[in-house]
Tab-separated table of C-alpha atoms and ligand atoms in Angstrom:
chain	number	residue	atom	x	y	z
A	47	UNK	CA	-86.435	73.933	-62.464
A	48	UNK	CA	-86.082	71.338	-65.801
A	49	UNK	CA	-87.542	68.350	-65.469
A	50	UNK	CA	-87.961	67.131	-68.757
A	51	UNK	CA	-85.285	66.330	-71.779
A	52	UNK	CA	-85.066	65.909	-75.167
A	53	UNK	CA	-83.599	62.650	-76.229
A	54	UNK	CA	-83.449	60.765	-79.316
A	55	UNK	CA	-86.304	58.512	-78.378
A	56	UNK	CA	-88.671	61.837	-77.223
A	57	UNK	CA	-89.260	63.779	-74.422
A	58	UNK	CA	-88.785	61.897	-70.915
A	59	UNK	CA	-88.296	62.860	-66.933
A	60	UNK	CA	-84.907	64.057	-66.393
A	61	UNK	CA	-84.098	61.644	-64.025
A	62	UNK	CA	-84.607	58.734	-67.287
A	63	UNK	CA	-82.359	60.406	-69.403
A	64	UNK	CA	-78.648	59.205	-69.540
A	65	UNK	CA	-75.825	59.844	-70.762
A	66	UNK	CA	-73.963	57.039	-72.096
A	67	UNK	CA	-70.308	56.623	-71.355
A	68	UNK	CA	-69.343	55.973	-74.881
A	69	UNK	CA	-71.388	58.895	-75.782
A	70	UNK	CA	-68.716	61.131	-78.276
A	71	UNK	CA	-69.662	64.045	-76.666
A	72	UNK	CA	-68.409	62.738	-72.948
A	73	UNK	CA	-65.850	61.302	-74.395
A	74	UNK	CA	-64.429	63.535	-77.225
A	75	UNK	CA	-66.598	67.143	-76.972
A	76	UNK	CA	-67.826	65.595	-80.305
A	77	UNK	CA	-71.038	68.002	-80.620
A	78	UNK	CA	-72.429	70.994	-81.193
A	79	UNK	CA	-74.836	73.167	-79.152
A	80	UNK	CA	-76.941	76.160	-79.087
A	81	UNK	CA	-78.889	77.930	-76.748
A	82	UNK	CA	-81.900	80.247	-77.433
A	83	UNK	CA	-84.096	82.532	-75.305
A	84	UNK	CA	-87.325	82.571	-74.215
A	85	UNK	CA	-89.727	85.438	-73.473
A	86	UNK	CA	-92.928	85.096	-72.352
A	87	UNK	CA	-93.185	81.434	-73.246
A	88	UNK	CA	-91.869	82.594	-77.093
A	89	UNK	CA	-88.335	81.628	-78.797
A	90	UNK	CA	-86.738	84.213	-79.539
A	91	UNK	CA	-84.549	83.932	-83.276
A	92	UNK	CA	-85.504	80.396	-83.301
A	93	UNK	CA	-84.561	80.114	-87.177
A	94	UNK	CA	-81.238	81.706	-86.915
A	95	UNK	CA	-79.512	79.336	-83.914
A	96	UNK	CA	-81.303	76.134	-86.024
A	97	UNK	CA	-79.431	77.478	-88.878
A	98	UNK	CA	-76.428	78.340	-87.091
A	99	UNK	CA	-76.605	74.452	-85.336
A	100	UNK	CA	-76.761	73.157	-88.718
A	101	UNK	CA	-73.505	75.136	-89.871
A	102	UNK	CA	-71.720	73.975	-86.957
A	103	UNK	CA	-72.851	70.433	-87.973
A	104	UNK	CA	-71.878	70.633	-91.657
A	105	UNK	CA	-68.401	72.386	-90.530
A	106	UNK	CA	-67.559	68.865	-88.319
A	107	UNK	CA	-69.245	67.021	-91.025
A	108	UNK	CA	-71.848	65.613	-88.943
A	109	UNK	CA	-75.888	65.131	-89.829
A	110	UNK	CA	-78.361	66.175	-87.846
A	111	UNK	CA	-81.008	63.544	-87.270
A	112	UNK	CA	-83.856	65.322	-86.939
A	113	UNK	CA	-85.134	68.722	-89.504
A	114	UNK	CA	-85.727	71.964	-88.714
A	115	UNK	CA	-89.756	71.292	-88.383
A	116	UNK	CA	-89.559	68.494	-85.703
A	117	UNK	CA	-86.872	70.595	-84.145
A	118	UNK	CA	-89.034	73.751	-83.449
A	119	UNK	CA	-92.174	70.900	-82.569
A	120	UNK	CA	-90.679	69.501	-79.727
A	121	UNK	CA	-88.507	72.556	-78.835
A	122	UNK	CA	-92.305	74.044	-78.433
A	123	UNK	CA	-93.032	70.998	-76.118
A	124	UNK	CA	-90.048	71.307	-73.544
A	125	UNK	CA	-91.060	74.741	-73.133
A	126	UNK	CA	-95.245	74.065	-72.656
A	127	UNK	CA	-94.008	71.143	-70.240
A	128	UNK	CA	-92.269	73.669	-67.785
A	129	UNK	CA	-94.689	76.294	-68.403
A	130	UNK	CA	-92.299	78.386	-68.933
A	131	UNK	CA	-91.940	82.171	-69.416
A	132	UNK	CA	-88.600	83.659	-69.010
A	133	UNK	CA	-85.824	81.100	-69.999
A	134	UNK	CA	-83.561	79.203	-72.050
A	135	UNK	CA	-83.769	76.572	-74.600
A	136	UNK	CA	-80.439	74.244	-74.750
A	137	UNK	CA	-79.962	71.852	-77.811
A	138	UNK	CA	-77.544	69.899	-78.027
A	139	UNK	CA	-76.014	66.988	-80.694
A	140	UNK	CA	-73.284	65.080	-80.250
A	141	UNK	CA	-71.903	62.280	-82.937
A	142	UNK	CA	-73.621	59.474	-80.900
A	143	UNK	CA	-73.104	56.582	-79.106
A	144	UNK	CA	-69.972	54.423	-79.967
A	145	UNK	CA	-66.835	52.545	-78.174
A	146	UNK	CA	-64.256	55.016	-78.371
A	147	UNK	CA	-62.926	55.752	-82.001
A	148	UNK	CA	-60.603	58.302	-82.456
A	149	UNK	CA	-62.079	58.700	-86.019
A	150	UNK	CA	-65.559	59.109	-87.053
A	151	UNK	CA	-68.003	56.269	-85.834
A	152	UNK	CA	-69.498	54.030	-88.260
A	153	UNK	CA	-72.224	55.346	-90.391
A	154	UNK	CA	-74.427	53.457	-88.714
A	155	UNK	CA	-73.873	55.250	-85.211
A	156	UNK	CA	-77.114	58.123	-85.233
A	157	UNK	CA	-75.970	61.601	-83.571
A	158	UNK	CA	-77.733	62.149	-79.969
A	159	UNK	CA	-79.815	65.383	-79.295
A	160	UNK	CA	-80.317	66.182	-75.960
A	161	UNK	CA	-82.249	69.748	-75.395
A	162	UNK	CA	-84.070	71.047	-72.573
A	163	UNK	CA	-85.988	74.504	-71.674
A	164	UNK	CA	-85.219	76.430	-68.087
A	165	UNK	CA	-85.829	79.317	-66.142
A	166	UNK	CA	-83.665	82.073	-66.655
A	167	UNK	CA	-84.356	85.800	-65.565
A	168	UNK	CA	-83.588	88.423	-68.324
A	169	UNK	CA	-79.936	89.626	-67.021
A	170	UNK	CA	-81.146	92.901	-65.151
A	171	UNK	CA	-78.494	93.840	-63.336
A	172	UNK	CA	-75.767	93.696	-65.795
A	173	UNK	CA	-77.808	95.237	-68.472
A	174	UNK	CA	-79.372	97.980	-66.389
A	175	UNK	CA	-75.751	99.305	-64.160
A	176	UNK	CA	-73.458	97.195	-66.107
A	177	UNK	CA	-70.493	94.951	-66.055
A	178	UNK	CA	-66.687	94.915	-65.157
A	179	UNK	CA	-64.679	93.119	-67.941
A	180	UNK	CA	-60.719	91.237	-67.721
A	181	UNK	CA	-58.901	91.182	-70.697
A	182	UNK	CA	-57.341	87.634	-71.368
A	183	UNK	CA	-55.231	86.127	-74.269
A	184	UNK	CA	-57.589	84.247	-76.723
A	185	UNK	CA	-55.943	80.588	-76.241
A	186	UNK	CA	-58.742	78.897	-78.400
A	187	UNK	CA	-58.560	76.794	-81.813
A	188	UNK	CA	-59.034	78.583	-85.212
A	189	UNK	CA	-62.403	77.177	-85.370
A	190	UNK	CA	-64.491	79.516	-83.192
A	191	UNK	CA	-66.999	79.794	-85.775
A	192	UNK	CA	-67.889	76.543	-84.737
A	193	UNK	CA	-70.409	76.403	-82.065
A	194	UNK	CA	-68.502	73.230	-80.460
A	195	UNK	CA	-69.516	71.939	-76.819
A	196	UNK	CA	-65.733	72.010	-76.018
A	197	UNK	CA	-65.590	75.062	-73.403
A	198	UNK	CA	-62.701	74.901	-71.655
A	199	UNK	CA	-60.836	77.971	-72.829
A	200	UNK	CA	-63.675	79.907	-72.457
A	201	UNK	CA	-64.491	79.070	-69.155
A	202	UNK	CA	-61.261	79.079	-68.312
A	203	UNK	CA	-60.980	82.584	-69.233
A	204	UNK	CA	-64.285	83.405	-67.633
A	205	UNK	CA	-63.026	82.110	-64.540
A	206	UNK	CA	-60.099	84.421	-64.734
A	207	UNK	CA	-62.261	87.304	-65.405
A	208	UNK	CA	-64.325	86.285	-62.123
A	209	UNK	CA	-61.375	86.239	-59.982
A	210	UNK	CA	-60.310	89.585	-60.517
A	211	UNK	CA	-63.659	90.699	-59.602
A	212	UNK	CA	-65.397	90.800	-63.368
A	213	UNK	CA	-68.505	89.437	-65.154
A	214	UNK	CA	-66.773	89.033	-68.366
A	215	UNK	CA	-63.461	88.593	-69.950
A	216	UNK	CA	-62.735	89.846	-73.552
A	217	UNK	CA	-60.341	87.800	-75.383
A	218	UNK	CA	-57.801	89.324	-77.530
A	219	UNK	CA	-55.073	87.590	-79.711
A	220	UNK	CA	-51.949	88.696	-80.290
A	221	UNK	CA	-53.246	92.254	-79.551
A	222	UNK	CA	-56.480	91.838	-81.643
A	223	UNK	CA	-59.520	91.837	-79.535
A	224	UNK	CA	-61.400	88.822	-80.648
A	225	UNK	CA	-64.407	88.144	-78.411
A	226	UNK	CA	-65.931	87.822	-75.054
A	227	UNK	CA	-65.542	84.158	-73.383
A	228	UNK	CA	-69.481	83.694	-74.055
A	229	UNK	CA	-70.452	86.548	-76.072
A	230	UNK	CA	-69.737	89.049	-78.954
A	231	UNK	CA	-67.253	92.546	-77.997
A	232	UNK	CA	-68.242	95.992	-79.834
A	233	UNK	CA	-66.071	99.348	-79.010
A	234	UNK	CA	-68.059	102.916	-79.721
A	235	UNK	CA	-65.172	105.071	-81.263
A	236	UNK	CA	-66.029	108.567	-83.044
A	237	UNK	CA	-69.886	107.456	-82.573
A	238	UNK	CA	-68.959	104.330	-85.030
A	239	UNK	CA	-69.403	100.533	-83.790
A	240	UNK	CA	-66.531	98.092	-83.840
A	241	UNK	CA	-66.590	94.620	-83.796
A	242	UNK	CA	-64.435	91.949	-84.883
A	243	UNK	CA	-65.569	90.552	-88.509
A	244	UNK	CA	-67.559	87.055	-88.409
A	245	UNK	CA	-64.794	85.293	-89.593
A	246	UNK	CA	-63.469	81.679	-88.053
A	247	UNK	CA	-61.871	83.494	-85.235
A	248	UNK	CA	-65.254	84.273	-83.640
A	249	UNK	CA	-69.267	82.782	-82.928
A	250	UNK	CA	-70.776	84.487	-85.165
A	251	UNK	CA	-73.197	85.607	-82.779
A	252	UNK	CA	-77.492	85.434	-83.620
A	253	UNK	CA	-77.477	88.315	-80.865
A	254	UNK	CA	-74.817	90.081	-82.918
A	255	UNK	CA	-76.515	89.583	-86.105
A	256	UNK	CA	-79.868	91.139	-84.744
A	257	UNK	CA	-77.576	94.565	-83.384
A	258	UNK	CA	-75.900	94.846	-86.256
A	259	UNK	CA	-79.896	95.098	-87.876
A	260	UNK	CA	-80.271	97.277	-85.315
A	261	UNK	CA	-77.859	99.650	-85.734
A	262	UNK	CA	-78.675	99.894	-89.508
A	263	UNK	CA	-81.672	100.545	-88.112
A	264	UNK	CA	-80.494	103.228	-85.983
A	265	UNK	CA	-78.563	104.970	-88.722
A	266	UNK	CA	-75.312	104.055	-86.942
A	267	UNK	CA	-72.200	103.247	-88.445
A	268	UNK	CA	-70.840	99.925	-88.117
A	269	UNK	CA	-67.450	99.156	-88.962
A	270	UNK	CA	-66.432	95.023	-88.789
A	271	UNK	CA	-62.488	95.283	-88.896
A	272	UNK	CA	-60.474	93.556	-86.101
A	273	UNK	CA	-59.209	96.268	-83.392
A	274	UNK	CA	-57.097	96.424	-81.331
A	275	UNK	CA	-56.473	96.457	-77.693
A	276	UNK	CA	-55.404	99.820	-77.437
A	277	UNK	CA	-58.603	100.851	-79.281
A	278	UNK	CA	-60.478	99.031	-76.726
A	279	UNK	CA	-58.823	100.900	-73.725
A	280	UNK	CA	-59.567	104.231	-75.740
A	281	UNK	CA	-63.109	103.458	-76.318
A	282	UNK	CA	-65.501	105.877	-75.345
A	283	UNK	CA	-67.905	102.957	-74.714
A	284	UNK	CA	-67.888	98.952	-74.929
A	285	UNK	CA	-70.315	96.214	-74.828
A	286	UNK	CA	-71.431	92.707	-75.006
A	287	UNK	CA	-73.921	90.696	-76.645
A	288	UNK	CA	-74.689	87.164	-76.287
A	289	UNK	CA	-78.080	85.433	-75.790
A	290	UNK	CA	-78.115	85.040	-72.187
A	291	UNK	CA	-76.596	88.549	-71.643
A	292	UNK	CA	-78.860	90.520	-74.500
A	293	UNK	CA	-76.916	94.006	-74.813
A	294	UNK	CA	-74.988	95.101	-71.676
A	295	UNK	CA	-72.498	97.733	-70.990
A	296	UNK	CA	-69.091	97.305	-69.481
A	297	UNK	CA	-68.432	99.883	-67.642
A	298	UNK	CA	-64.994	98.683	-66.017
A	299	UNK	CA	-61.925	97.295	-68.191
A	300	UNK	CA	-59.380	95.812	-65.625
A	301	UNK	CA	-60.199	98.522	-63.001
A	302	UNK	CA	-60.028	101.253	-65.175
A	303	UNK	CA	-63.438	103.042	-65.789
A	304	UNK	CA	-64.992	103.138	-70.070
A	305	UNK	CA	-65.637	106.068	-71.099
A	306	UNK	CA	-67.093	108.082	-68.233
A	307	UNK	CA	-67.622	104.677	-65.924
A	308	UNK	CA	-71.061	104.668	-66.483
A	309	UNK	CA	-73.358	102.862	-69.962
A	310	UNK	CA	-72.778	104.925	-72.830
A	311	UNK	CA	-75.718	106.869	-75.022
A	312	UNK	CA	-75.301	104.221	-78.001
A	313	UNK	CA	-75.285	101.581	-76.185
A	314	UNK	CA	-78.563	102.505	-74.415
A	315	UNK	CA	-79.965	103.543	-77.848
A	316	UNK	CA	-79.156	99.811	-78.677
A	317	UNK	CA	-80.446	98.346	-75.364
A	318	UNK	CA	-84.027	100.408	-75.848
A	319	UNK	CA	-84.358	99.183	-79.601
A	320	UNK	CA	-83.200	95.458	-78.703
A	321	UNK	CA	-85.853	95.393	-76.029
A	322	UNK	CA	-88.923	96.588	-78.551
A	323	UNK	CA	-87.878	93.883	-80.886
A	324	UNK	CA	-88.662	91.021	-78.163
A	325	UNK	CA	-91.790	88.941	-78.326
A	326	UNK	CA	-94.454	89.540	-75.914
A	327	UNK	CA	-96.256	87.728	-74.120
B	676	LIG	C1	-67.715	82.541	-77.673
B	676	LIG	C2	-69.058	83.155	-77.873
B	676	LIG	N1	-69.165	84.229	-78.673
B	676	LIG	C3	-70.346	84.827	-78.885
B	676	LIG	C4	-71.506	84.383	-78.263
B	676	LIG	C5	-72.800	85.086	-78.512
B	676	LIG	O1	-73.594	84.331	-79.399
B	676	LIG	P1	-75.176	84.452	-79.392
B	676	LIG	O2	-75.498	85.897	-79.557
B	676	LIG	O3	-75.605	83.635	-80.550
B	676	LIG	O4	-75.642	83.912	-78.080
B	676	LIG	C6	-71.442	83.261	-77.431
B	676	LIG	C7	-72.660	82.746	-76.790
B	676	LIG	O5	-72.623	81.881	-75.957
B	676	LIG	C8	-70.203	82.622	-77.231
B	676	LIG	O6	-70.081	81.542	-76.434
């Protein structure tokens, strides 16, 4: 259930808030997003995805209305409002409200948050047995540092991954694996983790940032150089981060089976430390 959003003018019923036609985000993907997790009623990594939402903003040269402080405030609300405990927090800002202009709007023109909290289980079944994953050429912009509202290649390539059967596809360009369509990709090779570097070529995940901790943690060596897709088919284990996902295994690579087809021992050790690090309730 949601039934309350974020808008400029506060928090009201979902079925008052609208979305203007001239709005730059319906009409252009003009905005920005993030989306956060919530256990037991708590954000998780709040600071990091405001940080990251004001990155994206600078990097499309865009303001955001409203600081850090008032953020987390109402943020805080949404979630006391749908009591919830398990979820998501979406944000959203888009450039605002203006007849269509295919250049920036007038100064004058305010950006538009929208942001809601939901229910969302944690993702047990493809953490705990796993996920099959399609490998897809990355079609996307050379911005995908940018955490841009614009999704079609990455559905798109989701949606390809679904129709062969799979819960994930990873993206690779020009024979460099890049990224999952909503989440970070990491190979286990010789006991060392791979993953792309956080360059403008991929998100620079907050649940990739935190593993990467993690495996310092962990005394596990982490190598960020981009790999390749014949690495990736040799991989004694891969996995996938993202918010919504946490840490899960894929088990399957277009029908063939990782490693011995079942979650690997580091990426277990990853799963059991990611779990103590998340707020209780
Ligand atoms: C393309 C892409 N890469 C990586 C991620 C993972 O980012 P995070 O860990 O911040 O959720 C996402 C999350 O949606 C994503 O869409």
């Amino acid at each position: 259930m949601m039934n309350w959003i974020l808008r400029n003018e506060g928090i009201v019923p979902r079925g008052r808030a609208h979305v203007d036609i001239d709005d730059r985000g319906h009409q252009f993907g003009d905005g920005i997003y993030e989306v956060i997790r919530v256990y037991g009623g708590i954000p998780f990594l709040m600071q990091p995805h405001l940080d990251r939402l004001r990155r994206s903003a600078r990097a499309i040269g865009m303001a955001l209305p409203w600081d850090d402080g008032a953020l987390t405030v109402r943020c805080a609300e949404l979630v006391a409002r749908e009591a919830l405990a398990d979820g998501i927090l979406y944000i959203q800002v888009t450039r605002g409200v203006c007849p269509r202009l295919q250049v920036f709007p007038p100064e004058d023109v305010l950006p538009q948050i929208t942001a809601y909290a939901r229910a969302m289980p944690r993702p047990r079944a493809e953490t705990v047995d796993g996920l099959h994953a399609r490998l897809v050429p990355d079609i996307r912009w050379l911005r995908c540092d940018i955490k841009s509202i614009n999704l079609l290649p990455n559905m798109l390539a989701r949606q390809t991954a679904k129709e062969h059967g799979c819960g994930e596809a990873i993206q690779h360009r020009d024979g460099t694996v890049t990224e999952g369509a909503f989440s970070n990709a990491y190979i286990v090779a010789d006991g060392t983790v791979h993953t792309h570097p956080a360059n403008n070529l991929i998100l620079a995940g907050i649940t990739r940032v935190h593993i990467l901790r993690l495996c310092a943690g962990l005394g596990l060596p982490v190598v960020e150089e981009p790999f390749r897709v014949d690495d990736l088919r040799r991989a004694e284990e891969i996995f996938i981060s993202s918010t919504a996902s946490e840490v899960a295994p894929v088990i399957r690579l277009d029908g063939q089976p990782v490693g011995g087809g079942t979650p690997g021992t580091v990426t277990r050790r990853l799963q059991a430390a990611f779990s103590e690090t998340l707020p209780k309730a």
